[in-house]
Amino acid sequence: YRHALLAKPELKVSYQKIIEKVNLILVEGQSGHLALEVLGARPESIATLHLGIDLQKVGHDSRMKSVDDLKLLHAATFTPKKGQLASIKAFQRAKQNCPNMTLELVGEVGDSKYFDYCKKEMMQTEGIRIRPFVTHENWYDFLKNYDILIQPSRVADSGDCEGGAPVSLIDAQAIGRPVISTFHCDIPEVVKHDVTGILVEED
């Protein structure tokens, strides 16, 4: 939306043509709503439809966290907006106070240069590893092995951003896992700060 137009200003004309022709535009949250208003959309032509999940598929989970142990998961496509590098750097600092903490990263490679840089950075610290890709069918069972989902989303240098909010944050909270994320796009609308997770400023 807003930020993406910084990287591809030619999209502004395309968005405005669409805005002129449609009666209703659905967005995930306030971030998209505000961006479309900036582009000239009438507020009454924009409606919010928050993403949801099927709670029947999630299932109940009663796993308790082990004492003096913390298992972090960062699940996202490897692109700068997903913040894997921030997770790695934060883990390196926090590891001094929690030596038994681990961080595992899982996701498709969207930006190979960024992926290689993350791998190089994580080799400096024990306790970080990249897991093989997890299918959607196995996602909830996989997620239950961890204590916290971390995803410090950010606006990339290219202008790329979440636009809405990552579904993985909703999934984690649905099974009772707190999340660590950022005040980015619609994330504050799906994570209740200091209740279901902790949100910090980008980077």
PDB file of C-alpha atoms in Angstrom:
ATOM      1  CA  TYR A   1       0.000   0.000   0.000  1.00  0.00           C
ATOM      2  CA  ARG A   2       1.459   3.308   1.153  1.00  0.00           C
ATOM      3  CA  HIS A   3       5.014   2.049   1.512  1.00  0.00           C
ATOM      4  CA  ALA A   4       4.897  -0.112  -1.620  1.00  0.00           C
ATOM      5  CA  LEU A   5       4.182   2.995  -3.673  1.00  0.00           C
ATOM      6  CA  LEU A   6       7.574   4.335  -2.636  1.00  0.00           C
ATOM      7  CA  ALA A   7       9.182   1.414  -4.457  1.00  0.00           C
ATOM      8  CA  LYS A   8       6.744   1.357  -7.392  1.00  0.00           C
ATOM      9  CA  PRO A   9       5.198   4.811  -7.833  1.00  0.00           C
ATOM     10  CA  GLU A  10       3.709   3.698 -11.153  1.00  0.00           C
ATOM     11  CA  LEU A  11       1.201   1.627  -9.155  1.00  0.00           C
ATOM     12  CA  LYS A  12      -0.432   4.819  -7.926  1.00  0.00           C
ATOM     13  CA  VAL A  13      -2.165   5.379 -11.282  1.00  0.00           C
ATOM     14  CA  SER A  14      -3.341   1.750 -11.398  1.00  0.00           C
ATOM     15  CA  TYR A  15      -4.775   1.959  -7.875  1.00  0.00           C
ATOM     16  CA  GLN A  16      -6.565   5.198  -8.676  1.00  0.00           C
ATOM     17  CA  LYS A  17      -8.142   3.673 -11.815  1.00  0.00           C
ATOM     18  CA  ILE A  18      -9.443   0.761  -9.733  1.00  0.00           C
ATOM     19  CA  ILE A  19     -10.748   3.126  -7.047  1.00  0.00           C
ATOM     20  CA  GLU A  20     -12.789   5.031  -9.650  1.00  0.00           C
ATOM     21  CA  LYS A  21     -14.481   1.863 -10.984  1.00  0.00           C
ATOM     22  CA  VAL A  22     -15.446  -0.117  -7.868  1.00  0.00           C
ATOM     23  CA  ASN A  23     -18.207   0.350  -5.299  1.00  0.00           C
ATOM     24  CA  LEU A  24     -16.550  -1.463  -2.416  1.00  0.00           C
ATOM     25  CA  ILE A  25     -12.958  -2.210  -1.424  1.00  0.00           C
ATOM     26  CA  LEU A  26     -12.239  -4.753   1.319  1.00  0.00           C
ATOM     27  CA  VAL A  27      -9.106  -4.322   3.428  1.00  0.00           C
ATOM     28  CA  GLU A  28      -7.613  -6.288   6.328  1.00  0.00           C
ATOM     29  CA  GLY A  29      -7.374  -3.303   8.654  1.00  0.00           C
ATOM     30  CA  GLN A  30      -6.658   0.360   9.216  1.00  0.00           C
ATOM     31  CA  SER A  31      -3.336   0.367   7.376  1.00  0.00           C
ATOM     32  CA  GLY A  32      -4.976  -0.437   4.045  1.00  0.00           C
ATOM     33  CA  HIS A  33      -7.935   1.798   4.834  1.00  0.00           C
ATOM     34  CA  LEU A  34      -5.737   4.860   5.401  1.00  0.00           C
ATOM     35  CA  ALA A  35      -3.552   4.096   2.383  1.00  0.00           C
ATOM     36  CA  LEU A  36      -6.579   3.959   0.075  1.00  0.00           C
ATOM     37  CA  GLU A  37      -7.915   7.229   1.454  1.00  0.00           C
ATOM     38  CA  VAL A  38      -4.566   8.839   0.662  1.00  0.00           C
ATOM     39  CA  LEU A  39      -4.975   7.561  -2.906  1.00  0.00           C
ATOM     40  CA  GLY A  40      -8.379   9.226  -3.156  1.00  0.00           C
ATOM     41  CA  ALA A  41     -10.838   6.490  -2.170  1.00  0.00           C
ATOM     42  CA  ARG A  42     -14.018   7.634  -0.427  1.00  0.00           C
ATOM     43  CA  PRO A  43     -14.040   6.416   3.215  1.00  0.00           C
ATOM     44  CA  GLU A  44     -17.550   4.999   2.774  1.00  0.00           C
ATOM     45  CA  SER A  45     -16.322   2.800  -0.116  1.00  0.00           C
ATOM     46  CA  ILE A  46     -13.813   0.984   2.127  1.00  0.00           C
ATOM     47  CA  ALA A  47     -14.767  -1.819   4.500  1.00  0.00           C
ATOM     48  CA  THR A  48     -12.604  -3.786   6.917  1.00  0.00           C
ATOM     49  CA  LEU A  49     -12.744  -7.566   6.946  1.00  0.00           C
ATOM     50  CA  HIS A  50     -10.302  -8.941   9.528  1.00  0.00           C
ATOM     51  CA  LEU A  51      -8.683 -12.273   8.702  1.00  0.00           C
ATOM     52  CA  GLY A  52      -9.933 -15.219  10.701  1.00  0.00           C
ATOM     53  CA  ILE A  53      -9.077 -18.868  11.241  1.00  0.00           C
ATOM     54  CA  ASP A  54     -11.071 -22.047  11.802  1.00  0.00           C
ATOM     55  CA  LEU A  55     -10.701 -22.699  15.535  1.00  0.00           C
ATOM     56  CA  GLN A  56     -11.924 -26.273  15.071  1.00  0.00           C
ATOM     57  CA  LYS A  57      -8.756 -27.027  13.100  1.00  0.00           C
ATOM     58  CA  VAL A  58      -6.487 -25.448  15.706  1.00  0.00           C
ATOM     59  CA  GLY A  59      -7.369 -27.803  18.543  1.00  0.00           C
ATOM     60  CA  HIS A  60      -6.664 -27.444  22.247  1.00  0.00           C
ATOM     61  CA  ASP A  61      -3.098 -27.312  23.509  1.00  0.00           C
ATOM     62  CA  SER A  62      -2.083 -27.557  27.155  1.00  0.00           C
ATOM     63  CA  ARG A  63       1.706 -27.703  26.813  1.00  0.00           C
ATOM     64  CA  MET A  64       3.586 -25.999  29.643  1.00  0.00           C
ATOM     65  CA  LYS A  65       6.852 -24.142  29.137  1.00  0.00           C
ATOM     66  CA  SER A  66       9.908 -25.765  30.699  1.00  0.00           C
ATOM     67  CA  VAL A  67      11.713 -23.891  33.476  1.00  0.00           C
ATOM     68  CA  ASP A  68      14.880 -22.030  32.361  1.00  0.00           C
ATOM     69  CA  ASP A  69      14.130 -22.898  28.751  1.00  0.00           C
ATOM     70  CA  LEU A  70      12.666 -20.784  25.968  1.00  0.00           C
ATOM     71  CA  LYS A  71      11.910 -21.979  22.443  1.00  0.00           C
ATOM     72  CA  LEU A  72      11.414 -19.154  19.946  1.00  0.00           C
ATOM     73  CA  LEU A  73      10.041 -19.614  16.438  1.00  0.00           C
ATOM     74  CA  HIS A  74      10.223 -17.148  13.552  1.00  0.00           C
ATOM     75  CA  ALA A  75       7.995 -18.446  10.750  1.00  0.00           C
ATOM     76  CA  ALA A  76       7.923 -16.317   7.603  1.00  0.00           C
ATOM     77  CA  THR A  77       9.204 -16.052   4.042  1.00  0.00           C
ATOM     78  CA  PHE A  78      12.806 -14.833   4.052  1.00  0.00           C
ATOM     79  CA  THR A  79      12.392 -11.228   2.904  1.00  0.00           C
ATOM     80  CA  PRO A  80      13.598  -8.029   4.629  1.00  0.00           C
ATOM     81  CA  LYS A  81      10.072  -6.943   5.644  1.00  0.00           C
ATOM     82  CA  LYS A  82       9.682 -10.099   7.766  1.00  0.00           C
ATOM     83  CA  GLY A  83      12.519  -9.086  10.090  1.00  0.00           C
ATOM     84  CA  GLN A  84      14.498 -12.328  10.463  1.00  0.00           C
ATOM     85  CA  LEU A  85      17.685 -10.303  10.816  1.00  0.00           C
ATOM     86  CA  ALA A  86      16.202  -8.366  13.733  1.00  0.00           C
ATOM     87  CA  SER A  87      15.180 -11.648  15.387  1.00  0.00           C
ATOM     88  CA  ILE A  88      18.710 -13.021  15.033  1.00  0.00           C
ATOM     89  CA  LYS A  89      20.359  -9.888  16.431  1.00  0.00           C
ATOM     90  CA  ALA A  90      17.924  -9.675  19.354  1.00  0.00           C
ATOM     91  CA  PHE A  91      18.485 -13.360  20.104  1.00  0.00           C
ATOM     92  CA  GLN A  92      22.254 -12.834  20.156  1.00  0.00           C
ATOM     93  CA  ARG A  93      21.856 -10.154  22.832  1.00  0.00           C
ATOM     94  CA  ALA A  94      19.251 -12.002  24.901  1.00  0.00           C
ATOM     95  CA  LYS A  95      21.161 -15.295  24.820  1.00  0.00           C
ATOM     96  CA  GLN A  96      23.524 -13.932  27.478  1.00  0.00           C
ATOM     97  CA  ASN A  97      20.668 -13.872  30.003  1.00  0.00           C
ATOM     98  CA  CYS A  98      18.960 -17.067  28.849  1.00  0.00           C
ATOM     99  CA  PRO A  99      21.653 -19.570  27.796  1.00  0.00           C
ATOM    100  CA  ASN A 100      19.115 -22.363  27.177  1.00  0.00           C
ATOM    101  CA  MET A 101      17.075 -20.265  24.752  1.00  0.00           C
ATOM    102  CA  THR A 102      16.789 -21.406  21.121  1.00  0.00           C
ATOM    103  CA  LEU A 103      15.583 -19.718  17.950  1.00  0.00           C
ATOM    104  CA  GLU A 104      14.384 -21.645  14.920  1.00  0.00           C
ATOM    105  CA  LEU A 105      13.509 -20.068  11.594  1.00  0.00           C
ATOM    106  CA  VAL A 106      11.248 -21.635   8.999  1.00  0.00           C
ATOM    107  CA  GLY A 107       9.970 -20.283   5.703  1.00  0.00           C
ATOM    108  CA  GLU A 108      10.410 -20.122   1.962  1.00  0.00           C
ATOM    109  CA  VAL A 109      13.293 -18.163   0.475  1.00  0.00           C
ATOM    110  CA  GLY A 110      11.844 -15.038  -1.094  1.00  0.00           C
ATOM    111  CA  ASP A 111      15.094 -13.088  -1.306  1.00  0.00           C
ATOM    112  CA  SER A 112      18.173 -15.305  -1.707  1.00  0.00           C
ATOM    113  CA  LYS A 113      20.664 -12.517  -0.970  1.00  0.00           C
ATOM    114  CA  TYR A 114      18.856 -11.682   2.273  1.00  0.00           C
ATOM    115  CA  PHE A 115      18.604 -15.388   3.154  1.00  0.00           C
ATOM    116  CA  ASP A 116      22.362 -15.842   2.721  1.00  0.00           C
ATOM    117  CA  TYR A 117      23.041 -12.775   4.870  1.00  0.00           C
ATOM    118  CA  CYS A 118      20.791 -14.145   7.645  1.00  0.00           C
ATOM    119  CA  LYS A 119      22.598 -17.501   7.518  1.00  0.00           C
ATOM    120  CA  LYS A 120      25.965 -15.793   7.795  1.00  0.00           C
ATOM    121  CA  GLU A 121      24.795 -13.713  10.769  1.00  0.00           C
ATOM    122  CA  MET A 122      23.272 -16.644  12.660  1.00  0.00           C
ATOM    123  CA  MET A 123      26.463 -18.703  12.418  1.00  0.00           C
ATOM    124  CA  GLN A 124      27.996 -16.385  15.022  1.00  0.00           C
ATOM    125  CA  THR A 125      25.711 -17.661  17.781  1.00  0.00           C
ATOM    126  CA  GLU A 126      24.802 -21.129  19.061  1.00  0.00           C
ATOM    127  CA  GLY A 127      21.165 -22.049  19.417  1.00  0.00           C
ATOM    128  CA  ILE A 128      19.871 -20.758  16.062  1.00  0.00           C
ATOM    129  CA  ARG A 129      18.931 -22.997  13.174  1.00  0.00           C
ATOM    130  CA  ILE A 130      16.822 -23.036  10.040  1.00  0.00           C
ATOM    131  CA  ARG A 131      14.150 -25.714   9.831  1.00  0.00           C
ATOM    132  CA  PRO A 132      12.817 -27.330   6.624  1.00  0.00           C
ATOM    133  CA  PHE A 133       9.645 -25.846   5.166  1.00  0.00           C
ATOM    134  CA  VAL A 134       6.447 -26.829   6.999  1.00  0.00           C
ATOM    135  CA  THR A 135       3.238 -27.543   5.073  1.00  0.00           C
ATOM    136  CA  HIS A 136      -0.026 -25.921   6.081  1.00  0.00           C
ATOM    137  CA  GLU A 137      -1.433 -29.328   7.055  1.00  0.00           C
ATOM    138  CA  ASN A 138       1.315 -29.774   9.673  1.00  0.00           C
ATOM    139  CA  TRP A 139       1.522 -26.139  10.751  1.00  0.00           C
ATOM    140  CA  TYR A 140      -0.488 -26.224  13.991  1.00  0.00           C
ATOM    141  CA  ASP A 141       1.189 -29.359  15.312  1.00  0.00           C
ATOM    142  CA  PHE A 142       4.560 -27.825  14.461  1.00  0.00           C
ATOM    143  CA  LEU A 143       3.706 -24.521  16.142  1.00  0.00           C
ATOM    144  CA  LYS A 144       2.801 -26.263  19.400  1.00  0.00           C
ATOM    145  CA  ASN A 145       6.463 -27.238  19.909  1.00  0.00           C
ATOM    146  CA  TYR A 146       7.408 -23.621  20.666  1.00  0.00           C
ATOM    147  CA  ASP A 147       6.862 -21.147  23.496  1.00  0.00           C
ATOM    148  CA  ILE A 148       6.782 -17.874  21.564  1.00  0.00           C
ATOM    149  CA  LEU A 149       6.329 -16.814  17.952  1.00  0.00           C
ATOM    150  CA  ILE A 150       8.530 -13.855  17.047  1.00  0.00           C
ATOM    151  CA  GLN A 151       8.121 -11.753  13.919  1.00  0.00           C
ATOM    152  CA  PRO A 152       9.432  -8.175  14.017  1.00  0.00           C
ATOM    153  CA  SER A 153       7.921  -7.035  10.716  1.00  0.00           C
ATOM    154  CA  ARG A 154       9.212  -3.767   9.283  1.00  0.00           C
ATOM    155  CA  VAL A 155       9.130  -1.490   6.260  1.00  0.00           C
ATOM    156  CA  ALA A 156      11.967  -2.716   4.045  1.00  0.00           C
ATOM    157  CA  ASP A 157      14.368  -0.291   2.405  1.00  0.00           C
ATOM    158  CA  SER A 158      12.535  -0.995  -0.873  1.00  0.00           C
ATOM    159  CA  GLY A 159       9.260   0.195   0.662  1.00  0.00           C
ATOM    160  CA  ASP A 160       7.859  -3.348   0.911  1.00  0.00           C
ATOM    161  CA  CYS A 161       5.658  -3.919   3.971  1.00  0.00           C
ATOM    162  CA  GLU A 162       3.103  -6.361   5.372  1.00  0.00           C
ATOM    163  CA  GLY A 163       0.145  -4.318   4.157  1.00  0.00           C
ATOM    164  CA  GLY A 164      -2.003  -6.160   6.690  1.00  0.00           C
ATOM    165  CA  ALA A 165      -0.922  -8.578   9.416  1.00  0.00           C
ATOM    166  CA  PRO A 166       0.756 -12.007   9.189  1.00  0.00           C
ATOM    167  CA  VAL A 167      -1.712 -14.866   9.731  1.00  0.00           C
ATOM    168  CA  SER A 168       0.955 -16.735  11.716  1.00  0.00           C
ATOM    169  CA  LEU A 169       0.520 -14.212  14.544  1.00  0.00           C
ATOM    170  CA  ILE A 170      -3.194 -14.998  14.700  1.00  0.00           C
ATOM    171  CA  ASP A 171      -2.488 -18.737  14.594  1.00  0.00           C
ATOM    172  CA  ALA A 172      -0.023 -18.585  17.488  1.00  0.00           C
ATOM    173  CA  GLN A 173      -2.408 -16.675  19.733  1.00  0.00           C
ATOM    174  CA  ALA A 174      -5.235 -19.062  18.860  1.00  0.00           C
ATOM    175  CA  ILE A 175      -3.321 -21.970  20.412  1.00  0.00           C
ATOM    176  CA  GLY A 176      -2.299 -19.914  23.422  1.00  0.00           C
ATOM    177  CA  ARG A 177       1.183 -18.821  22.394  1.00  0.00           C
ATOM    178  CA  PRO A 178       2.260 -15.242  23.049  1.00  0.00           C
ATOM    179  CA  VAL A 179       3.945 -13.357  20.231  1.00  0.00           C
ATOM    180  CA  ILE A 180       6.655 -10.737  19.910  1.00  0.00           C
ATOM    181  CA  SER A 181       6.124  -8.384  16.988  1.00  0.00           C
ATOM    182  CA  THR A 182       6.079  -4.712  15.983  1.00  0.00           C
ATOM    183  CA  PHE A 183       3.765  -1.730  15.646  1.00  0.00           C
ATOM    184  CA  HIS A 184       3.698  -2.310  11.891  1.00  0.00           C
ATOM    185  CA  CYS A 185       0.723  -2.056   9.526  1.00  0.00           C
ATOM    186  CA  ASP A 186      -2.257  -3.973  10.983  1.00  0.00           C
ATOM    187  CA  ILE A 187      -0.314  -6.017  13.539  1.00  0.00           C
ATOM    188  CA  PRO A 188      -1.586  -3.919  16.505  1.00  0.00           C
ATOM    189  CA  GLU A 189      -5.124  -4.858  15.421  1.00  0.00           C
ATOM    190  CA  VAL A 190      -4.483  -8.605  15.796  1.00  0.00           C
ATOM    191  CA  VAL A 191      -2.049  -8.607  18.742  1.00  0.00           C
ATOM    192  CA  LYS A 192      -3.227  -7.096  22.021  1.00  0.00           C
ATOM    193  CA  HIS A 193      -0.076  -5.445  23.372  1.00  0.00           C
ATOM    194  CA  ASP A 194       0.918  -6.646  26.863  1.00  0.00           C
ATOM    195  CA  VAL A 195      -1.975  -9.149  26.857  1.00  0.00           C
ATOM    196  CA  THR A 196      -1.453 -11.669  24.033  1.00  0.00           C
ATOM    197  CA  GLY A 197       2.008 -10.453  23.105  1.00  0.00           C
ATOM    198  CA  ILE A 198       4.585  -7.714  23.167  1.00  0.00           C
ATOM    199  CA  LEU A 199       4.853  -5.129  20.399  1.00  0.00           C
ATOM    200  CA  VAL A 200       7.879  -2.890  19.874  1.00  0.00           C
ATOM    201  CA  GLU A 201       8.813  -0.204  17.370  1.00  0.00           C
ATOM    202  CA  GLU A 202      10.258  -1.427  14.070  1.00  0.00           C
ATOM    203  CA  ASP A 203      13.962  -2.374  14.084  1.00  0.00           C
TER     204      ASP A 203
END
